[in-house]
Tab-separated table of C-alpha atoms and ligand atoms in Angstrom:
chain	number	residue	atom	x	y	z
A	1	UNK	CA	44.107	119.835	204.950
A	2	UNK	CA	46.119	116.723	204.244
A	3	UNK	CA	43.283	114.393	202.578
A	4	UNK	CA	43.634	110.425	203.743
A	5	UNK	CA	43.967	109.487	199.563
A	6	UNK	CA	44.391	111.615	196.595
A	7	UNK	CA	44.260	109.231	193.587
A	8	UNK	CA	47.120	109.818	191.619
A	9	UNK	CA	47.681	110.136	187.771
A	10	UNK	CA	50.565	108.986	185.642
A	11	UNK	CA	49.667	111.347	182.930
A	12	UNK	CA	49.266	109.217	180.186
A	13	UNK	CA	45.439	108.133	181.399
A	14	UNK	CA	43.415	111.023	179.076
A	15	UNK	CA	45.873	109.917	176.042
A	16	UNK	CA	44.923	106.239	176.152
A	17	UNK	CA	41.369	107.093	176.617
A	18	UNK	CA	41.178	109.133	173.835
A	19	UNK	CA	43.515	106.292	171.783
A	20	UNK	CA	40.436	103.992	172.297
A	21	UNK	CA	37.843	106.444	171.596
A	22	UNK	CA	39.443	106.938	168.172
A	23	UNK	CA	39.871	103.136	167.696
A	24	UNK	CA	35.953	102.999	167.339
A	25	UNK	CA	35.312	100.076	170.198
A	26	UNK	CA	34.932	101.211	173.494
A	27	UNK	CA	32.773	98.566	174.797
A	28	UNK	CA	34.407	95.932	176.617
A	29	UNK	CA	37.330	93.599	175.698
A	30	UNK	CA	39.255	95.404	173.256
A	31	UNK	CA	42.767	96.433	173.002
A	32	UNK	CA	43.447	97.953	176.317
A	33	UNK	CA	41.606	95.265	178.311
A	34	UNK	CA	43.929	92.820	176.087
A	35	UNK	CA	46.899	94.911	177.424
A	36	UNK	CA	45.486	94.653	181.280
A	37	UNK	CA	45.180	90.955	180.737
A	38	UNK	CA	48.404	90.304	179.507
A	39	UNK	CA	50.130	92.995	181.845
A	40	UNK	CA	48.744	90.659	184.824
A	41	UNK	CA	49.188	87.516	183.538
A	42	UNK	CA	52.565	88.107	182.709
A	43	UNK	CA	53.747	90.258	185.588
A	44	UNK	CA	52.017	88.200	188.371
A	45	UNK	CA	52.148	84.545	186.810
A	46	UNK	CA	47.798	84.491	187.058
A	47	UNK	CA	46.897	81.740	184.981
A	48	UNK	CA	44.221	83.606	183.827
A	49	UNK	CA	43.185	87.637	184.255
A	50	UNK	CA	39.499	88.623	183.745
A	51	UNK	CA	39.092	92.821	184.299
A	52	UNK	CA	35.889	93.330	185.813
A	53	UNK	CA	33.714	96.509	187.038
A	54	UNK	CA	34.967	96.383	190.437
A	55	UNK	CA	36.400	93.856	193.307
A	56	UNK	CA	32.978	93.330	194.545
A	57	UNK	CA	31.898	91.611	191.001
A	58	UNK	CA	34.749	89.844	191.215
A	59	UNK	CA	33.733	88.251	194.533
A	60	UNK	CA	30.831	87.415	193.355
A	61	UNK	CA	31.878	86.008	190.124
A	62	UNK	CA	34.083	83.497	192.492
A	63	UNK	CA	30.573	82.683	194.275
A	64	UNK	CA	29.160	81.705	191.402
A	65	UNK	CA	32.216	79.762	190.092
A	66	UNK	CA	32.466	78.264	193.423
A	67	UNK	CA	28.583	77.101	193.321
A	68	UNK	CA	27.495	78.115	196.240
A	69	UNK	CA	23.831	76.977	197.474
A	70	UNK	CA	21.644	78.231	199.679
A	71	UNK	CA	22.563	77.097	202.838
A	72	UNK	CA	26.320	76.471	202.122
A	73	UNK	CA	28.954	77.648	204.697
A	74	UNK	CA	31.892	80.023	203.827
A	75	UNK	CA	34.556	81.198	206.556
A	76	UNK	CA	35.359	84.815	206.380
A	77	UNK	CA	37.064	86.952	208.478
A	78	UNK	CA	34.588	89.445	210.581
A	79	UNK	CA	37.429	92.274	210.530
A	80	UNK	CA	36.574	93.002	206.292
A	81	UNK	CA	34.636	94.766	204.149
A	82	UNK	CA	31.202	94.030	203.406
A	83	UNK	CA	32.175	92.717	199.974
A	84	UNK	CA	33.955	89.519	201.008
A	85	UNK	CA	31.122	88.160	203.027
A	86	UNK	CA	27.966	90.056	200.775
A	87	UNK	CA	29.197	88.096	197.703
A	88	UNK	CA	28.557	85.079	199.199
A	89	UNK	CA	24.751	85.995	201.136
A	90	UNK	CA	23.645	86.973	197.615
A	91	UNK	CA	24.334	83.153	196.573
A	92	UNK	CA	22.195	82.149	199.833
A	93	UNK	CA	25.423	81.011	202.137
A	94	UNK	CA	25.961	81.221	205.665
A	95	UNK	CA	28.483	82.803	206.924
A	96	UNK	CA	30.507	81.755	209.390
A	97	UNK	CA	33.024	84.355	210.813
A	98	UNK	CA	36.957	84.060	211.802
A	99	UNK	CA	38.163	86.592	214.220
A	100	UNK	CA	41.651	88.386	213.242
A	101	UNK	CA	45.282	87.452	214.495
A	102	UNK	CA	47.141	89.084	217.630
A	103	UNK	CA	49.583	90.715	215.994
A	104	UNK	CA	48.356	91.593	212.390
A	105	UNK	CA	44.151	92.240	211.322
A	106	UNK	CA	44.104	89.041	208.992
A	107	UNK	CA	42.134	86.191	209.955
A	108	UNK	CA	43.940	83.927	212.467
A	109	UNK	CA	44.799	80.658	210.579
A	110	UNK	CA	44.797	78.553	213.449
A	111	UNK	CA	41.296	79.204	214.479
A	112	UNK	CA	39.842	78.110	210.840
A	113	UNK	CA	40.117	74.482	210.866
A	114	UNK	CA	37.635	74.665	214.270
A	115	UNK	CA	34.214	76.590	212.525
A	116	UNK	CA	34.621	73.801	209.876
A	117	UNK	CA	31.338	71.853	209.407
A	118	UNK	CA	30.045	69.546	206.554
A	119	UNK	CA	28.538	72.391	205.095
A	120	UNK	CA	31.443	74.674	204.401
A	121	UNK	CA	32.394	75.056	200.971
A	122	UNK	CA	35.031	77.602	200.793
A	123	UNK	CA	37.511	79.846	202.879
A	124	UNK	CA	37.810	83.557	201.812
A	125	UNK	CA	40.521	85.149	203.114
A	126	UNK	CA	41.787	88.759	203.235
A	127	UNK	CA	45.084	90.065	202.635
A	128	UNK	CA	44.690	92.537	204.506
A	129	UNK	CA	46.709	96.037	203.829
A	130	UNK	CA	48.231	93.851	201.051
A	131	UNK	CA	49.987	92.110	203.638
A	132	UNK	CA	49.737	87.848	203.107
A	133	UNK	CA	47.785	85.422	205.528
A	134	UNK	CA	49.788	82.428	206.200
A	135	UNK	CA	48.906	80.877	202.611
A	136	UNK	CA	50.589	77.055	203.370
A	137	UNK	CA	48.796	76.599	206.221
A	138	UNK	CA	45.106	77.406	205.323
A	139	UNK	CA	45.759	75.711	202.082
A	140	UNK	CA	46.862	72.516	203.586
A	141	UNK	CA	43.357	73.107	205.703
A	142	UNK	CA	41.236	73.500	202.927
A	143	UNK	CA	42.978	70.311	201.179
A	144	UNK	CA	42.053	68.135	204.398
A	145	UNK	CA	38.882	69.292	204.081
A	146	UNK	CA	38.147	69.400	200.393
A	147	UNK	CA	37.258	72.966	200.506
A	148	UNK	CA	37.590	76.017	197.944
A	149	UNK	CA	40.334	78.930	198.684
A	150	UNK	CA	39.051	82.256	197.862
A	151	UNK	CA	41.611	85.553	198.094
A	152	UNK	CA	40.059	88.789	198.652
A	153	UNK	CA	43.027	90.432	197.413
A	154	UNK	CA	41.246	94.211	197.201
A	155	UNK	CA	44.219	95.613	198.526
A	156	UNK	CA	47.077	93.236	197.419
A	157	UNK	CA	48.358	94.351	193.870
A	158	UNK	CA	52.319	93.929	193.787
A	159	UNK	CA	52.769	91.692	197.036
A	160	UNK	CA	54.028	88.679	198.001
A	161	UNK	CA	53.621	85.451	200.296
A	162	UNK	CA	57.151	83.629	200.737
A	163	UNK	CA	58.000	85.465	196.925
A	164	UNK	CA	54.415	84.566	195.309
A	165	UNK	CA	52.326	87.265	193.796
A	166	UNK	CA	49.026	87.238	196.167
A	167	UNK	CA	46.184	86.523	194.462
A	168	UNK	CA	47.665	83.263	192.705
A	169	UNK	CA	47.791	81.013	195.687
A	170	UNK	CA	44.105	79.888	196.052
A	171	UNK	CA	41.458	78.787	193.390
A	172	UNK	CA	40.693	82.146	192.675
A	173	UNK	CA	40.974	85.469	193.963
A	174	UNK	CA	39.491	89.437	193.591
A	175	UNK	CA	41.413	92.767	193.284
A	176	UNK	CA	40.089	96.405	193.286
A	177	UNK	CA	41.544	99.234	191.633
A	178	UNK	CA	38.784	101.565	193.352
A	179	UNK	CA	40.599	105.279	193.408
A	180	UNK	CA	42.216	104.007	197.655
A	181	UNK	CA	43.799	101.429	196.195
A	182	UNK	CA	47.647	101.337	194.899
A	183	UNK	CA	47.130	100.908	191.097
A	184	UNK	CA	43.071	102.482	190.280
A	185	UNK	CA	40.871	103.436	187.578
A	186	UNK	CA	38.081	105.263	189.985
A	187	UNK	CA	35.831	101.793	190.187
A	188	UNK	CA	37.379	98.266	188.572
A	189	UNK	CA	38.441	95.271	189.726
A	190	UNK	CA	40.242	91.747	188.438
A	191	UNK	CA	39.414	88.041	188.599
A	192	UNK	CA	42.335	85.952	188.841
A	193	UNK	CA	42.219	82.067	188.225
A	194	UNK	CA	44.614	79.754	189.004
A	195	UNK	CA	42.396	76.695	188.997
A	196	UNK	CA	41.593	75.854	185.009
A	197	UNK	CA	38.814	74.145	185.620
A	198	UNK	CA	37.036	77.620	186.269
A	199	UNK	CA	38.700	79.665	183.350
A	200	UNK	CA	35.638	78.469	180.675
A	201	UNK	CA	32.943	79.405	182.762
A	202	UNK	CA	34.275	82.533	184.224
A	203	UNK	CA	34.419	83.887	180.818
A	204	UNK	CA	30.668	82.874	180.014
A	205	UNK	CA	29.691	84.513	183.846
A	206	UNK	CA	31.630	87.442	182.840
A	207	UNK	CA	29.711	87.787	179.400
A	208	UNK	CA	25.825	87.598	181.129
A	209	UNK	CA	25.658	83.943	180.904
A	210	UNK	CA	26.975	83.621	177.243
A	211	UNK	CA	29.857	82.159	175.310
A	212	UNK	CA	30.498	85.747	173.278
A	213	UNK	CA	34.106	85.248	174.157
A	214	UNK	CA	34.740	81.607	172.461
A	215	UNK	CA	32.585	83.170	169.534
A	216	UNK	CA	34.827	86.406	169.397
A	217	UNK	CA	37.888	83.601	169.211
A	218	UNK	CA	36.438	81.901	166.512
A	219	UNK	CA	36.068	78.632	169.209
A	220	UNK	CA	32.480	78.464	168.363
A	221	UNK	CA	30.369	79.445	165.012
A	222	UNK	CA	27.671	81.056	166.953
A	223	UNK	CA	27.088	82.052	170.430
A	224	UNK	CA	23.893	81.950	173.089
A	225	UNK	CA	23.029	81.836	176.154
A	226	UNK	CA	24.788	78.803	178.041
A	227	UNK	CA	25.108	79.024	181.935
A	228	UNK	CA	24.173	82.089	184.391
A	229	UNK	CA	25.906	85.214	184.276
A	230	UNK	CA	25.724	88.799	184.811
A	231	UNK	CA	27.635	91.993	183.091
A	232	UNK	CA	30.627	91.788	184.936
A	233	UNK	CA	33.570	93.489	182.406
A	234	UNK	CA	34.562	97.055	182.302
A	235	UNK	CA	34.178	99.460	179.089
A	236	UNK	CA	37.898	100.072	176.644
A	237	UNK	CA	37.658	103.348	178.643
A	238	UNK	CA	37.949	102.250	181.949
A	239	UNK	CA	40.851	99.551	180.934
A	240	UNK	CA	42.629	102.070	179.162
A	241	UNK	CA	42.638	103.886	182.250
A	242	UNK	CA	43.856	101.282	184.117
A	243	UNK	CA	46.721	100.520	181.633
A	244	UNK	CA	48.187	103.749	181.972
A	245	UNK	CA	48.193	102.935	185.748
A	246	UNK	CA	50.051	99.626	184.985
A	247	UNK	CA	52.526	100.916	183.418
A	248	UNK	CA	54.106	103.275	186.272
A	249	UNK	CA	53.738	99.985	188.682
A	250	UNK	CA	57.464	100.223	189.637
A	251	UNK	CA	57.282	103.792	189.910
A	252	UNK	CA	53.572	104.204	192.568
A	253	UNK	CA	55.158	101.319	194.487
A	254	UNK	CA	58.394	102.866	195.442
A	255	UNK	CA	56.722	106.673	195.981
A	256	UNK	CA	54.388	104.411	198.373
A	257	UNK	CA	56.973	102.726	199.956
A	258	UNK	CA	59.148	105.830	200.769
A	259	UNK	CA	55.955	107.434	202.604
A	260	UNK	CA	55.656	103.518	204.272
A	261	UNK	CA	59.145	104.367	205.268
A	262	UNK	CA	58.898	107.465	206.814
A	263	UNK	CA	56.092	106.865	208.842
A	264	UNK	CA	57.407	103.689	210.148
A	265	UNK	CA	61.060	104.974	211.252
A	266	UNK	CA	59.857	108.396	212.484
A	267	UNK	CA	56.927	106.315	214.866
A	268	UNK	CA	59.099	103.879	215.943
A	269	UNK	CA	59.856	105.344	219.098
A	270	UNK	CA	56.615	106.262	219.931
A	271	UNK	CA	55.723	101.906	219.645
A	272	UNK	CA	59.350	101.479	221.818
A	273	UNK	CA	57.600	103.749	224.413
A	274	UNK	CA	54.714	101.661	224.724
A	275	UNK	CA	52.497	104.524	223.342
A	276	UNK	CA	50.900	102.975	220.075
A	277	UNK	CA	51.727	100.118	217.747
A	278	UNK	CA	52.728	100.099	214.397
A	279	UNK	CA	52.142	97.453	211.144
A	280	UNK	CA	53.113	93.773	211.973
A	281	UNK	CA	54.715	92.190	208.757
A	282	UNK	CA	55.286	88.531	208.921
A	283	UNK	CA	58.303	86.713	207.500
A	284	UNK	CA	56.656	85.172	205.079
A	285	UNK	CA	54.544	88.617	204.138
A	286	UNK	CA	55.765	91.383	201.641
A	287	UNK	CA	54.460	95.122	202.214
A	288	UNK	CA	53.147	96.329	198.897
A	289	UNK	CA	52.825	100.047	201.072
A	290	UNK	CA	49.264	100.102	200.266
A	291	UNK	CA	48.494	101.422	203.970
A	292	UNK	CA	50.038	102.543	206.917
A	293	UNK	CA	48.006	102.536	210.059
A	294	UNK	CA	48.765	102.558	213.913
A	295	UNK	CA	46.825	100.493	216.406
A	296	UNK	CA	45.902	103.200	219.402
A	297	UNK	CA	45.236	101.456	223.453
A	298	UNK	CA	41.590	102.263	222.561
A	299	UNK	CA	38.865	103.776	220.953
A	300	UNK	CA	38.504	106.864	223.064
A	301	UNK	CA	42.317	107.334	222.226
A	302	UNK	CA	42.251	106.751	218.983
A	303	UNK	CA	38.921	109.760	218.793
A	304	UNK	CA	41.512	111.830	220.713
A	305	UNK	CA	43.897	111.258	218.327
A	306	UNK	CA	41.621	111.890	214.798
A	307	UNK	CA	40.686	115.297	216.393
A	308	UNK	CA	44.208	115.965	217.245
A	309	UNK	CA	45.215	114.863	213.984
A	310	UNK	CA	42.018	117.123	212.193
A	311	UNK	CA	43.053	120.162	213.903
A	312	UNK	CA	46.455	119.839	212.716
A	313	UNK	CA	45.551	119.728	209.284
A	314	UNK	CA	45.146	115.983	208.440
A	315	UNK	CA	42.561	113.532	207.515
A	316	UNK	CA	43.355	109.876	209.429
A	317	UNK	CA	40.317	107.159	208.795
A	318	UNK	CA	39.365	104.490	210.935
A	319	UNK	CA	38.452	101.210	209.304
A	320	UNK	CA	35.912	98.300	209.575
A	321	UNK	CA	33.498	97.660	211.788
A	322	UNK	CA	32.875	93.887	212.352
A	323	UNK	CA	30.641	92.565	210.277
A	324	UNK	CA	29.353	90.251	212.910
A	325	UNK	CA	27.970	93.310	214.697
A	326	UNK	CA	26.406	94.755	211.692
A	327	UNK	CA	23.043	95.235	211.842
A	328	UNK	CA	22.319	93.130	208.617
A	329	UNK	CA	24.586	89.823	209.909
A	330	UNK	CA	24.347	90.538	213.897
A	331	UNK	CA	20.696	88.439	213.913
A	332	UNK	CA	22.470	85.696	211.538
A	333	UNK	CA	25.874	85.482	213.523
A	334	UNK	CA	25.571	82.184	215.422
A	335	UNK	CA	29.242	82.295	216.300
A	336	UNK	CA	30.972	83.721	219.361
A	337	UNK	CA	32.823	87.023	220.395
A	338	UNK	CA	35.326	88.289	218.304
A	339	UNK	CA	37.803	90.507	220.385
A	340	UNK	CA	40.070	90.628	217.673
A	341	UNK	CA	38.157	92.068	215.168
A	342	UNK	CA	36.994	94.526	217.578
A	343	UNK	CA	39.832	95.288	218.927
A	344	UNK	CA	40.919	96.679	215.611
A	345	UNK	CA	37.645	98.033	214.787
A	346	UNK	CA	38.477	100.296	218.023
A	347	UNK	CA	41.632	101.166	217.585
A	348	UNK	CA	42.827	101.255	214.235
A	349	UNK	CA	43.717	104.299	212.597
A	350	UNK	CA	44.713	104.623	208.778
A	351	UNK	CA	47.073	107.715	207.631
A	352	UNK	CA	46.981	109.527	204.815
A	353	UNK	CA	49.300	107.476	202.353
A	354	UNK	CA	49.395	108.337	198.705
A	355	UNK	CA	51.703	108.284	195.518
A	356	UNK	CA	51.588	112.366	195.305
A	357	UNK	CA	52.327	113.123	199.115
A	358	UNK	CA	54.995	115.463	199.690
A	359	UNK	CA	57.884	114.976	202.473
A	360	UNK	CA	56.548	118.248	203.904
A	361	UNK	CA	53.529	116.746	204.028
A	362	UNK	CA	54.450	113.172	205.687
A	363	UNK	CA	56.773	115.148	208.733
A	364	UNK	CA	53.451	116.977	209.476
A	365	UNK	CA	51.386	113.775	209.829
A	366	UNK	CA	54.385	112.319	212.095
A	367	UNK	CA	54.836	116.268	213.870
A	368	UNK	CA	50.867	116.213	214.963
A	369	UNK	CA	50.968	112.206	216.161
A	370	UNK	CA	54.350	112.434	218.298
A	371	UNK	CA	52.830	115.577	219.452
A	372	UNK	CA	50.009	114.655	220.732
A	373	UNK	CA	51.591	111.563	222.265
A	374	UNK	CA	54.076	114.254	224.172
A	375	UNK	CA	50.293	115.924	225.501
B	1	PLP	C1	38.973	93.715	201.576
B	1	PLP	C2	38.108	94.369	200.539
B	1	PLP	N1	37.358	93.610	199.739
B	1	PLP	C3	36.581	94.143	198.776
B	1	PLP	C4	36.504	95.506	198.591
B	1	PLP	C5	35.585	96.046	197.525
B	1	PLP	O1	36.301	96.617	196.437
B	1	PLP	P1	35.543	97.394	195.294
B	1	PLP	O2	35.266	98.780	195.806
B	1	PLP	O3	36.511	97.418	194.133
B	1	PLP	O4	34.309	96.656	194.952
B	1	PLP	C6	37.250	96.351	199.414
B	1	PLP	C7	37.161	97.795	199.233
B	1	PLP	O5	37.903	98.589	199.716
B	1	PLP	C8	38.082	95.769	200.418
B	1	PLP	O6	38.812	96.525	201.254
């Protein structure tokens, strides 16, 4: 069976592992986390990198940063993961939902400035399968309106809006390097900054409410307890993990790509026949190959096609269910329909995409789809 991820290994991950092991500090912030930060900040211009456990602490680091009260408003796509909106209902907001674009899953910038209200306090959006939201235009909205810009950039690592890294382009933003995603270290995740005003007190949220890290720098001649916080940074074990990961950047993004590649020529004239649609990348969008899925007519199609696909030997997934339907949010939802967001919730289908997959094993993905198109 053709799995729908296999994380992949660069080799050097058990090495640097043992490296800090030997070194005598494997608790957080030592020299491999030093390595991540630098790595990022460097490579992808982010003002300032904090490693954290996972993208879901990341979120809610930004929630806190962002002060968020009970009864504050954030806009966040319904077509997401429970993360992006969960973040923000542990700080007491509202949330206020923004259905997807036609042509692409991301939340439909033209539809934001309209669930505005004097309450809102901050867009999130999605980059959804690492591929950009129209950055300009929801940040000249949230400059109009004063409000906070917040990029759930889970899947993002290594892609671009008009030739900016994501994840630089709001206040803040979140990435995950859970074992799905392009670069991993089984659970972790990043806070990026570009706003200074937050850099001080993310670093005090980050160490449970203290200033260790100004005391570590020699900033301060003692340190305490100073603001909220929570344990939100990763062990030396997990970074040095991740660094190994870092490295071979270059290398995961083209092996991605080429699978990206293959998928998309070979299926093209399956979209030219009318029978499914394929990715929609935007001009101003790069595709960091982080996912390839196909948008079926329907859902009883696209269960057609996942058996199909199972008893040819691969594993497709489906993807989010809106989270205005959910049974935790559907009571709460005070907004209307969102055929977007279920439309993909329906009908989109992910296929196995990963750094290790053989050619052999991409033409039999594409041999069991065109198949069962030719039913
Ligand atoms: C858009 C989005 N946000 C957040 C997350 C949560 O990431 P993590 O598992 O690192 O907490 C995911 C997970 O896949 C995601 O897809």
């Amino acid at each position: 069976m053709i799995p729908f991820n296999k994380p992949h290994l660069t080799g050097k991950e058990t090495a640097y592992i043992e490296e800090a092991v030997r070194s005598g500090k494997i608790s957080g912030d030592g020299m491999f986390t030093k390595k991540c930060h630098a790595f990022f900040e460097q490579r992808f211009a982010m003002r300032k990198a904090l490693l954290t456990t996972s993208c879901t602490d990341a979120l809610e680091m930004t929630a806190i940063l962002a002060n968020i009260q009970p009864g504050d408003e954030v806009i966040v796509p319904s077509y997401t993961f429970v993360s992006t909106a969960n973040a923000f209902v542990l700080r007491g907001a509202h949330i206020v939902f923004a259905d997807s674009r036609t042509d692409h899953p991301g939340m439909d910038e033209d539809s934001i400035e309209s669930l505005i209200s004097p309450r809102t306090k901050a867009i999130v959006v999605v980059h959804y399968a690492g591929v950009a939201c129209d950055m300009d235009k929801i940040n000249a909205i949230a400059a109009r309106h004063n409000l906070l810009v917040i990029e759930d950039a889970a899947q993002a690592i290594d892609s671009y809006y008009k030739g900016k890294p994501l994840g630089t382009l709001g206040h803040m933003s979140a990435f995950s390097f859970h074992e799905t995603k392009n670069i991993q270290c089984g659970e972790g995740g990043l806070l990026a900054i570009r706003d200074e005003q937050f850099i001080q007190r993310a670093e005090i949220i980050r160490e449970k409410g203290t200033n260790r890290s100004a005391f570590f720098r020699g900033e301060v001649d003692k340190y305490g307890w100073v603001d909220v916080g929570s344990s939100f940074l990763p062990s030396e074990i997990v970074a040095a993990f991740l660094y190994a990961q870092l490295e071979n950047l270059q290398t995961i993004q083209e092996r991605r790509s080429n699978t990206w590649s293959k998928y998309a020529q070979a299926l093209k004239p399956l979209e030219e026949a009318g029978k499914l649609k394929l990715p929609f990348i935007p001009d101003f969008a790069s595709n960091n190959a982080h996912m390839f899925y196909v948008l079926t007519e329907n859902l009883t199609e696209r269960s057609e096609l996942i058996e199909h696909m199972k008893a040819k030997g691969s594993f497709p997934v489906f993807h989010y269910l809106s989270l205005h339907k959910s049974p935790y949010y559907e009571e709460k939802h005070k907004g209307g329909a969102m055929p977007q967001s279920d439309r993909y919730m329906d009908t989109l289908l992910r296929l196995p995409l990963f750094v290790d997959m053989t050619n052999e094993e991409t033409a039999r993905v594409i041999d069991s789809i065109v198949g069962f198109f030719e039913k």
